[in-house]
Short mmCIF file of N, CA and C in Angstrom, two decimals:
data_model
loop_
_atom_site.label_atom_id
_atom_site.label_comp_id
_atom_site.label_asym_id
_atom_site.label_seq_id
_atom_site.Cartn_x
_atom_site.Cartn_y
_atom_site.Cartn_z
N UNK A 1 81.54 210.04 346.95
CA UNK A 1 81.54 209.05 345.89
C UNK A 1 80.84 207.77 346.33
N UNK A 2 81.00 207.41 347.61
CA UNK A 2 80.35 206.20 348.09
C UNK A 2 78.83 206.37 348.06
N UNK A 3 78.34 207.56 348.42
CA UNK A 3 76.89 207.78 348.45
C UNK A 3 76.28 207.58 347.07
N UNK A 4 76.92 208.11 346.04
CA UNK A 4 76.37 208.01 344.68
C UNK A 4 76.53 206.60 344.14
N UNK A 5 77.71 206.03 344.27
CA UNK A 5 77.98 204.72 343.68
C UNK A 5 77.60 203.56 344.58
N UNK A 6 77.43 203.81 345.84
CA UNK A 6 77.05 202.75 346.77
C UNK A 6 75.63 202.92 347.26
N UNK A 7 75.44 203.88 348.14
CA UNK A 7 74.15 204.05 348.82
C UNK A 7 72.99 204.24 347.85
N UNK A 8 73.13 205.11 346.87
CA UNK A 8 72.03 205.37 345.93
C UNK A 8 71.69 204.11 345.13
N UNK A 9 72.69 203.40 344.69
CA UNK A 9 72.44 202.17 343.92
C UNK A 9 71.90 201.05 344.80
N UNK A 10 72.39 200.95 346.01
CA UNK A 10 71.85 199.95 346.95
C UNK A 10 70.37 200.22 347.20
N UNK A 11 70.01 201.48 347.38
CA UNK A 11 68.60 201.82 347.57
C UNK A 11 67.76 201.44 346.36
N UNK A 12 68.27 201.71 345.16
CA UNK A 12 67.55 201.34 343.93
C UNK A 12 67.38 199.82 343.84
N UNK A 13 68.41 199.09 344.16
CA UNK A 13 68.35 197.62 344.13
C UNK A 13 67.32 197.11 345.13
N UNK A 14 67.32 197.66 346.34
CA UNK A 14 66.36 197.22 347.37
C UNK A 14 64.92 197.50 346.96
N UNK A 15 64.67 198.69 346.42
CA UNK A 15 63.31 199.04 346.00
C UNK A 15 62.86 198.13 344.86
N UNK A 16 63.75 197.88 343.90
CA UNK A 16 63.40 197.00 342.78
C UNK A 16 63.05 195.60 343.30
N UNK A 17 63.83 195.10 344.24
CA UNK A 17 63.56 193.77 344.81
C UNK A 17 62.23 193.76 345.55
N UNK A 18 61.97 194.81 346.32
CA UNK A 18 60.70 194.90 347.07
C UNK A 18 59.49 194.96 346.14
N UNK A 19 59.66 195.57 344.97
CA UNK A 19 58.56 195.71 344.01
C UNK A 19 58.39 194.47 343.13
N UNK A 20 59.25 193.48 343.34
CA UNK A 20 59.11 192.23 342.59
C UNK A 20 59.75 192.23 341.21
N UNK A 21 60.62 193.17 340.95
CA UNK A 21 61.32 193.19 339.67
C UNK A 21 62.15 191.91 339.57
N UNK A 22 62.14 191.27 338.40
CA UNK A 22 62.80 189.97 338.24
C UNK A 22 64.28 190.08 337.83
N UNK A 23 64.62 191.11 337.08
CA UNK A 23 66.00 191.24 336.58
C UNK A 23 66.50 192.64 336.89
N UNK A 24 67.79 192.73 337.19
CA UNK A 24 68.40 194.03 337.49
C UNK A 24 69.81 194.01 336.90
N UNK A 25 70.11 194.99 336.08
CA UNK A 25 71.43 195.10 335.47
C UNK A 25 72.11 196.34 336.05
N UNK A 26 73.31 196.16 336.52
CA UNK A 26 74.08 197.24 337.14
C UNK A 26 75.39 197.42 336.38
N UNK A 27 75.65 198.64 335.96
CA UNK A 27 76.92 198.94 335.30
C UNK A 27 77.90 199.38 336.38
N UNK A 28 78.86 198.53 336.64
CA UNK A 28 79.85 198.78 337.67
C UNK A 28 81.13 199.25 337.00
N UNK A 29 82.26 198.79 337.45
CA UNK A 29 83.54 199.21 336.88
C UNK A 29 84.57 198.10 337.05
N UNK A 30 85.42 197.96 336.05
CA UNK A 30 86.52 197.00 336.12
C UNK A 30 87.50 197.44 337.20
N UNK A 31 88.21 196.48 337.74
CA UNK A 31 89.27 196.80 338.70
C UNK A 31 90.46 197.40 337.96
N UNK A 32 91.02 198.46 338.52
CA UNK A 32 92.18 199.10 337.91
C UNK A 32 93.35 199.19 338.87
N UNK A 33 93.44 198.24 339.80
CA UNK A 33 94.59 198.18 340.69
C UNK A 33 94.77 199.42 341.53
N UNK A 34 95.84 200.13 341.31
CA UNK A 34 96.19 201.32 342.07
C UNK A 34 95.10 202.39 341.99
N UNK A 35 94.46 202.50 340.84
CA UNK A 35 93.39 203.49 340.67
C UNK A 35 92.26 203.24 341.67
N UNK A 36 92.01 201.95 341.97
CA UNK A 36 90.98 201.62 342.96
C UNK A 36 91.27 202.31 344.29
N UNK A 37 92.52 202.34 344.65
CA UNK A 37 92.92 202.98 345.91
C UNK A 37 92.75 204.49 345.83
N UNK A 38 93.12 205.07 344.71
CA UNK A 38 93.03 206.52 344.55
C UNK A 38 91.58 206.99 344.52
N UNK A 39 90.70 206.17 344.00
CA UNK A 39 89.27 206.49 343.94
C UNK A 39 88.49 205.54 344.86
N UNK A 40 88.96 205.44 346.07
CA UNK A 40 88.47 204.45 347.03
C UNK A 40 86.95 204.49 347.22
N UNK A 41 86.38 205.66 347.46
CA UNK A 41 84.94 205.76 347.68
C UNK A 41 84.15 205.28 346.48
N UNK A 42 84.63 205.59 345.29
CA UNK A 42 83.97 205.16 344.05
C UNK A 42 83.93 203.64 343.98
N UNK A 43 85.10 203.00 344.15
CA UNK A 43 85.16 201.55 344.03
C UNK A 43 84.49 200.84 345.21
N UNK A 44 84.62 201.36 346.41
CA UNK A 44 83.93 200.75 347.55
C UNK A 44 82.42 200.81 347.35
N UNK A 45 81.94 201.93 346.83
CA UNK A 45 80.52 202.07 346.54
C UNK A 45 80.06 201.08 345.48
N UNK A 46 80.83 200.96 344.41
CA UNK A 46 80.50 200.02 343.34
C UNK A 46 80.43 198.59 343.87
N UNK A 47 81.44 198.19 344.66
CA UNK A 47 81.47 196.82 345.16
C UNK A 47 80.35 196.57 346.18
N UNK A 48 80.00 197.57 346.99
CA UNK A 48 78.89 197.41 347.93
C UNK A 48 77.58 197.23 347.18
N UNK A 49 77.38 197.98 346.11
CA UNK A 49 76.17 197.82 345.29
C UNK A 49 76.15 196.45 344.62
N UNK A 50 77.30 196.00 344.16
CA UNK A 50 77.38 194.66 343.56
C UNK A 50 76.97 193.58 344.57
N UNK A 51 77.49 193.68 345.78
CA UNK A 51 77.16 192.69 346.82
C UNK A 51 75.66 192.69 347.09
N UNK A 52 75.07 193.87 347.16
CA UNK A 52 73.62 193.97 347.39
C UNK A 52 72.84 193.34 346.24
N UNK A 53 73.28 193.62 345.03
CA UNK A 53 72.60 193.07 343.85
C UNK A 53 72.66 191.54 343.85
N UNK A 54 73.84 191.00 344.13
CA UNK A 54 73.98 189.55 344.13
C UNK A 54 73.17 188.89 345.24
N UNK A 55 72.95 189.61 346.35
CA UNK A 55 72.14 189.03 347.43
C UNK A 55 70.64 189.15 347.16
N UNK A 56 70.22 190.20 346.49
CA UNK A 56 68.79 190.42 346.24
C UNK A 56 68.31 189.81 344.92
N UNK A 57 69.19 189.68 343.96
CA UNK A 57 68.82 189.18 342.63
C UNK A 57 69.72 187.99 342.26
N UNK A 58 69.62 186.95 343.06
CA UNK A 58 70.48 185.77 342.88
C UNK A 58 70.36 185.19 341.47
N UNK A 59 69.14 185.15 340.94
CA UNK A 59 68.91 184.52 339.64
C UNK A 59 68.64 185.52 338.52
N UNK A 60 68.66 186.79 338.80
CA UNK A 60 68.37 187.77 337.76
C UNK A 60 69.23 189.01 337.84
N UNK A 61 70.30 188.95 338.60
CA UNK A 61 71.18 190.11 338.72
C UNK A 61 72.39 189.99 337.80
N UNK A 62 72.62 191.03 337.03
CA UNK A 62 73.76 191.05 336.12
C UNK A 62 74.59 192.29 336.42
N UNK A 63 75.88 192.08 336.58
CA UNK A 63 76.82 193.18 336.85
C UNK A 63 77.74 193.28 335.65
N UNK A 64 77.74 194.43 335.01
CA UNK A 64 78.66 194.68 333.90
C UNK A 64 79.84 195.45 334.45
N UNK A 65 81.05 194.99 334.15
CA UNK A 65 82.26 195.65 334.63
C UNK A 65 83.14 196.13 333.47
N UNK A 66 82.69 197.20 332.81
CA UNK A 66 83.54 197.74 331.75
C UNK A 66 84.71 198.53 332.34
N UNK A 67 85.70 198.77 331.51
CA UNK A 67 86.79 199.68 331.88
C UNK A 67 86.39 201.06 331.40
N UNK A 68 87.30 201.70 330.70
CA UNK A 68 87.03 203.01 330.09
C UNK A 68 85.96 202.84 329.02
N UNK A 69 84.88 203.61 329.10
CA UNK A 69 83.80 203.56 328.12
C UNK A 69 83.97 204.74 327.18
N UNK A 70 84.03 204.43 325.88
CA UNK A 70 84.22 205.51 324.90
C UNK A 70 83.01 205.67 324.00
N UNK A 71 82.88 206.84 323.49
CA UNK A 71 81.80 207.23 322.59
C UNK A 71 81.90 208.74 322.44
N UNK A 72 80.92 209.35 321.86
CA UNK A 72 80.93 210.80 321.73
C UNK A 72 80.24 211.41 322.94
N UNK A 73 80.92 212.33 323.58
CA UNK A 73 80.38 213.01 324.75
C UNK A 73 80.11 214.46 324.39
N UNK A 74 78.96 214.93 324.76
CA UNK A 74 78.59 216.32 324.48
C UNK A 74 78.78 217.14 325.75
N UNK A 75 79.59 218.18 325.66
CA UNK A 75 79.81 219.11 326.77
C UNK A 75 79.42 220.49 326.25
N UNK A 76 78.29 220.97 326.73
CA UNK A 76 77.78 222.24 326.20
C UNK A 76 77.42 222.05 324.73
N UNK A 77 78.02 222.86 323.89
CA UNK A 77 77.77 222.77 322.45
C UNK A 77 78.87 222.00 321.72
N UNK A 78 79.76 221.39 322.46
CA UNK A 78 80.91 220.73 321.85
C UNK A 78 80.79 219.21 322.00
N UNK A 79 81.00 218.51 320.89
CA UNK A 79 81.07 217.05 320.91
C UNK A 79 82.52 216.63 321.09
N UNK A 80 82.77 215.77 322.06
CA UNK A 80 84.12 215.26 322.30
C UNK A 80 84.14 213.80 321.85
N UNK A 81 84.83 213.51 320.74
CA UNK A 81 84.83 212.15 320.20
C UNK A 81 85.82 211.24 320.93
N UNK A 82 85.43 210.73 322.09
CA UNK A 82 86.31 209.87 322.88
C UNK A 82 86.66 208.57 322.15
N UNK A 83 85.87 208.22 321.16
CA UNK A 83 86.15 207.04 320.38
C UNK A 83 87.44 207.15 319.58
N UNK A 84 87.88 208.39 319.29
CA UNK A 84 89.15 208.56 318.56
C UNK A 84 90.32 207.99 319.35
N UNK A 85 90.20 207.99 320.67
CA UNK A 85 91.24 207.41 321.53
C UNK A 85 90.84 206.00 321.94
N UNK A 86 89.60 205.85 322.38
CA UNK A 86 89.15 204.57 322.93
C UNK A 86 89.08 203.43 321.93
N UNK A 87 88.63 203.72 320.72
CA UNK A 87 88.48 202.66 319.72
C UNK A 87 89.81 202.03 319.33
N UNK A 88 90.85 202.81 319.00
CA UNK A 88 92.15 202.18 318.71
C UNK A 88 92.73 201.45 319.92
N UNK A 89 92.56 202.02 321.10
CA UNK A 89 93.05 201.34 322.31
C UNK A 89 92.34 200.00 322.49
N UNK A 90 91.04 199.97 322.22
CA UNK A 90 90.28 198.73 322.34
C UNK A 90 90.82 197.70 321.35
N UNK A 91 91.07 198.12 320.13
CA UNK A 91 91.58 197.19 319.12
C UNK A 91 92.91 196.58 319.54
N UNK A 92 93.79 197.38 320.12
CA UNK A 92 95.10 196.89 320.53
C UNK A 92 95.00 196.01 321.78
N UNK A 93 94.26 196.49 322.78
CA UNK A 93 94.25 195.82 324.09
C UNK A 93 93.31 194.63 324.21
N UNK A 94 92.34 194.50 323.30
CA UNK A 94 91.39 193.40 323.42
C UNK A 94 92.05 192.02 323.29
N UNK A 95 93.20 191.98 322.67
CA UNK A 95 93.92 190.72 322.52
C UNK A 95 95.11 190.59 323.46
N UNK A 96 95.17 191.48 324.43
CA UNK A 96 96.32 191.48 325.36
C UNK A 96 95.90 191.08 326.77
N UNK A 97 94.88 190.23 326.88
CA UNK A 97 94.35 189.85 328.18
C UNK A 97 95.42 189.34 329.16
N UNK A 98 96.39 188.53 328.73
CA UNK A 98 97.41 188.07 329.69
C UNK A 98 98.19 189.23 330.34
N UNK A 99 98.31 190.34 329.64
CA UNK A 99 99.05 191.48 330.19
C UNK A 99 98.33 192.11 331.38
N UNK A 100 97.04 191.90 331.49
CA UNK A 100 96.29 192.49 332.61
C UNK A 100 96.67 191.87 333.94
N UNK A 101 97.39 190.75 333.91
CA UNK A 101 97.82 190.08 335.15
C UNK A 101 99.17 190.59 335.65
N UNK A 102 99.80 191.48 334.89
CA UNK A 102 101.09 192.03 335.33
C UNK A 102 100.91 192.82 336.62
N UNK A 103 101.84 192.70 337.55
CA UNK A 103 101.73 193.47 338.80
C UNK A 103 101.70 194.98 338.52
N UNK A 104 100.92 195.69 339.28
CA UNK A 104 100.76 197.14 339.25
C UNK A 104 100.17 197.68 337.96
N UNK A 105 100.79 197.48 336.81
CA UNK A 105 100.31 198.10 335.57
C UNK A 105 99.28 197.26 334.83
N UNK A 106 99.23 195.98 335.11
CA UNK A 106 98.34 195.09 334.38
C UNK A 106 96.89 195.53 334.30
N UNK A 107 96.26 195.87 335.43
CA UNK A 107 94.86 196.27 335.36
C UNK A 107 94.61 197.51 334.48
N UNK A 108 95.62 198.35 334.33
CA UNK A 108 95.44 199.54 333.49
C UNK A 108 95.47 199.21 332.00
N UNK A 109 95.75 197.95 331.67
CA UNK A 109 95.74 197.51 330.28
C UNK A 109 94.41 196.87 329.89
N UNK A 110 93.41 197.02 330.76
CA UNK A 110 92.07 196.55 330.44
C UNK A 110 91.57 197.35 329.24
N UNK A 111 91.07 196.67 328.21
CA UNK A 111 90.67 197.41 327.01
C UNK A 111 89.44 198.28 327.24
N UNK A 112 89.41 199.43 326.59
CA UNK A 112 88.20 200.25 326.61
C UNK A 112 87.08 199.52 325.86
N UNK A 113 85.87 199.98 326.03
CA UNK A 113 84.72 199.40 325.33
C UNK A 113 83.77 200.54 324.98
N UNK A 114 83.08 200.41 323.88
CA UNK A 114 82.20 201.50 323.43
C UNK A 114 80.93 201.57 324.27
N UNK A 115 80.40 202.77 324.37
CA UNK A 115 79.13 202.96 325.09
C UNK A 115 78.02 202.15 324.42
N UNK A 116 78.08 202.04 323.11
CA UNK A 116 77.09 201.26 322.37
C UNK A 116 77.14 199.79 322.78
N UNK A 117 78.35 199.24 322.94
CA UNK A 117 78.49 197.84 323.35
C UNK A 117 77.93 197.62 324.75
N UNK A 118 78.25 198.52 325.68
CA UNK A 118 77.75 198.39 327.05
C UNK A 118 76.22 198.48 327.05
N UNK A 119 75.67 199.43 326.31
CA UNK A 119 74.21 199.58 326.25
C UNK A 119 73.55 198.34 325.65
N UNK A 120 74.12 197.82 324.58
CA UNK A 120 73.55 196.64 323.92
C UNK A 120 73.50 195.45 324.87
N UNK A 121 74.58 195.23 325.61
CA UNK A 121 74.63 194.11 326.54
C UNK A 121 73.70 194.36 327.73
N UNK A 122 73.63 195.59 328.20
CA UNK A 122 72.74 195.91 329.32
C UNK A 122 71.28 195.64 328.94
N UNK A 123 70.87 196.04 327.75
CA UNK A 123 69.49 195.80 327.32
C UNK A 123 69.23 194.31 327.18
N UNK A 124 70.17 193.61 326.58
CA UNK A 124 70.00 192.17 326.42
C UNK A 124 69.91 191.48 327.78
N UNK A 125 70.80 191.85 328.70
CA UNK A 125 70.79 191.24 330.04
C UNK A 125 69.49 191.52 330.77
N UNK A 126 68.90 192.68 330.54
CA UNK A 126 67.66 193.05 331.22
C UNK A 126 66.43 192.38 330.62
N UNK A 127 66.49 192.06 329.32
CA UNK A 127 65.28 191.58 328.64
C UNK A 127 65.31 190.11 328.25
N UNK A 128 66.49 189.51 328.22
CA UNK A 128 66.62 188.11 327.81
C UNK A 128 66.62 187.22 329.06
N UNK A 129 65.54 186.46 329.28
CA UNK A 129 65.46 185.67 330.52
C UNK A 129 66.51 184.56 330.62
N UNK A 130 67.17 184.21 329.53
CA UNK A 130 68.21 183.18 329.61
C UNK A 130 69.62 183.76 329.70
N UNK A 131 69.72 185.11 329.72
CA UNK A 131 71.04 185.72 329.90
C UNK A 131 71.52 185.33 331.29
N UNK A 132 72.73 184.79 331.40
CA UNK A 132 73.18 184.28 332.70
C UNK A 132 73.41 185.39 333.73
N UNK A 133 72.96 185.17 334.96
CA UNK A 133 73.22 186.16 336.01
C UNK A 133 74.69 186.12 336.42
N UNK A 134 75.13 187.19 337.09
CA UNK A 134 76.50 187.24 337.59
C UNK A 134 77.27 188.40 337.02
N UNK A 135 78.59 188.29 337.08
CA UNK A 135 79.48 189.38 336.68
C UNK A 135 79.97 189.15 335.26
N UNK A 136 79.87 190.20 334.44
CA UNK A 136 80.35 190.16 333.06
C UNK A 136 81.49 191.16 332.96
N UNK A 137 82.70 190.67 332.71
CA UNK A 137 83.85 191.57 332.59
C UNK A 137 83.89 192.21 331.20
N UNK A 138 84.88 193.03 330.97
CA UNK A 138 84.97 193.76 329.70
C UNK A 138 85.06 192.81 328.51
N UNK A 139 85.73 191.68 328.68
CA UNK A 139 85.85 190.72 327.58
C UNK A 139 84.49 190.08 327.28
N UNK A 140 83.72 189.82 328.32
CA UNK A 140 82.36 189.32 328.13
C UNK A 140 81.47 190.35 327.48
N UNK A 141 81.63 191.61 327.87
CA UNK A 141 80.84 192.69 327.25
C UNK A 141 81.14 192.74 325.75
N UNK A 142 82.42 192.67 325.39
CA UNK A 142 82.78 192.70 323.96
C UNK A 142 82.20 191.48 323.24
N UNK A 143 82.29 190.32 323.86
CA UNK A 143 81.80 189.08 323.23
C UNK A 143 80.28 189.13 323.05
N UNK A 144 79.54 189.47 324.12
CA UNK A 144 78.07 189.53 324.02
C UNK A 144 77.61 190.61 323.04
N UNK A 145 78.33 191.72 322.97
CA UNK A 145 77.88 192.80 322.08
C UNK A 145 78.03 192.44 320.62
N UNK A 146 78.87 191.47 320.32
CA UNK A 146 79.05 191.04 318.92
C UNK A 146 78.04 189.99 318.50
N UNK A 147 77.32 189.41 319.46
CA UNK A 147 76.32 188.38 319.14
C UNK A 147 75.05 189.02 318.64
N UNK A 148 74.35 188.29 317.80
CA UNK A 148 73.06 188.78 317.26
C UNK A 148 71.95 188.49 318.22
#
């Protein structure tokens, strides 16, 4: 997991910087407390790639940290409508930000966000020269995706 989420992304970031690319958007992951420990290689890889991005793209690096991303997923010939679960959860949890600070369970109350919202913000962050660099959490992703 570290190789895919860390090493591969770090290599992509380094090559982009060497080629003179001005902006780089990286889709990382929100912190989920205990889950971070269970998926240690995944999260360590994500955070290592984030550190590399922030060091190589000080003024043009954007890190998106969504939680659960929902949308329709196609597996073989079957469409799995993850939005049937994710969309209602997003509606309930988007206004429960203070609950995310609860010990142990709080991070798991991070609201889901749609794949469309993440994509919209990623494109804007990559193409809008005044989009601020840095880390955008799930609440920022929801806020930016609603802007015109």
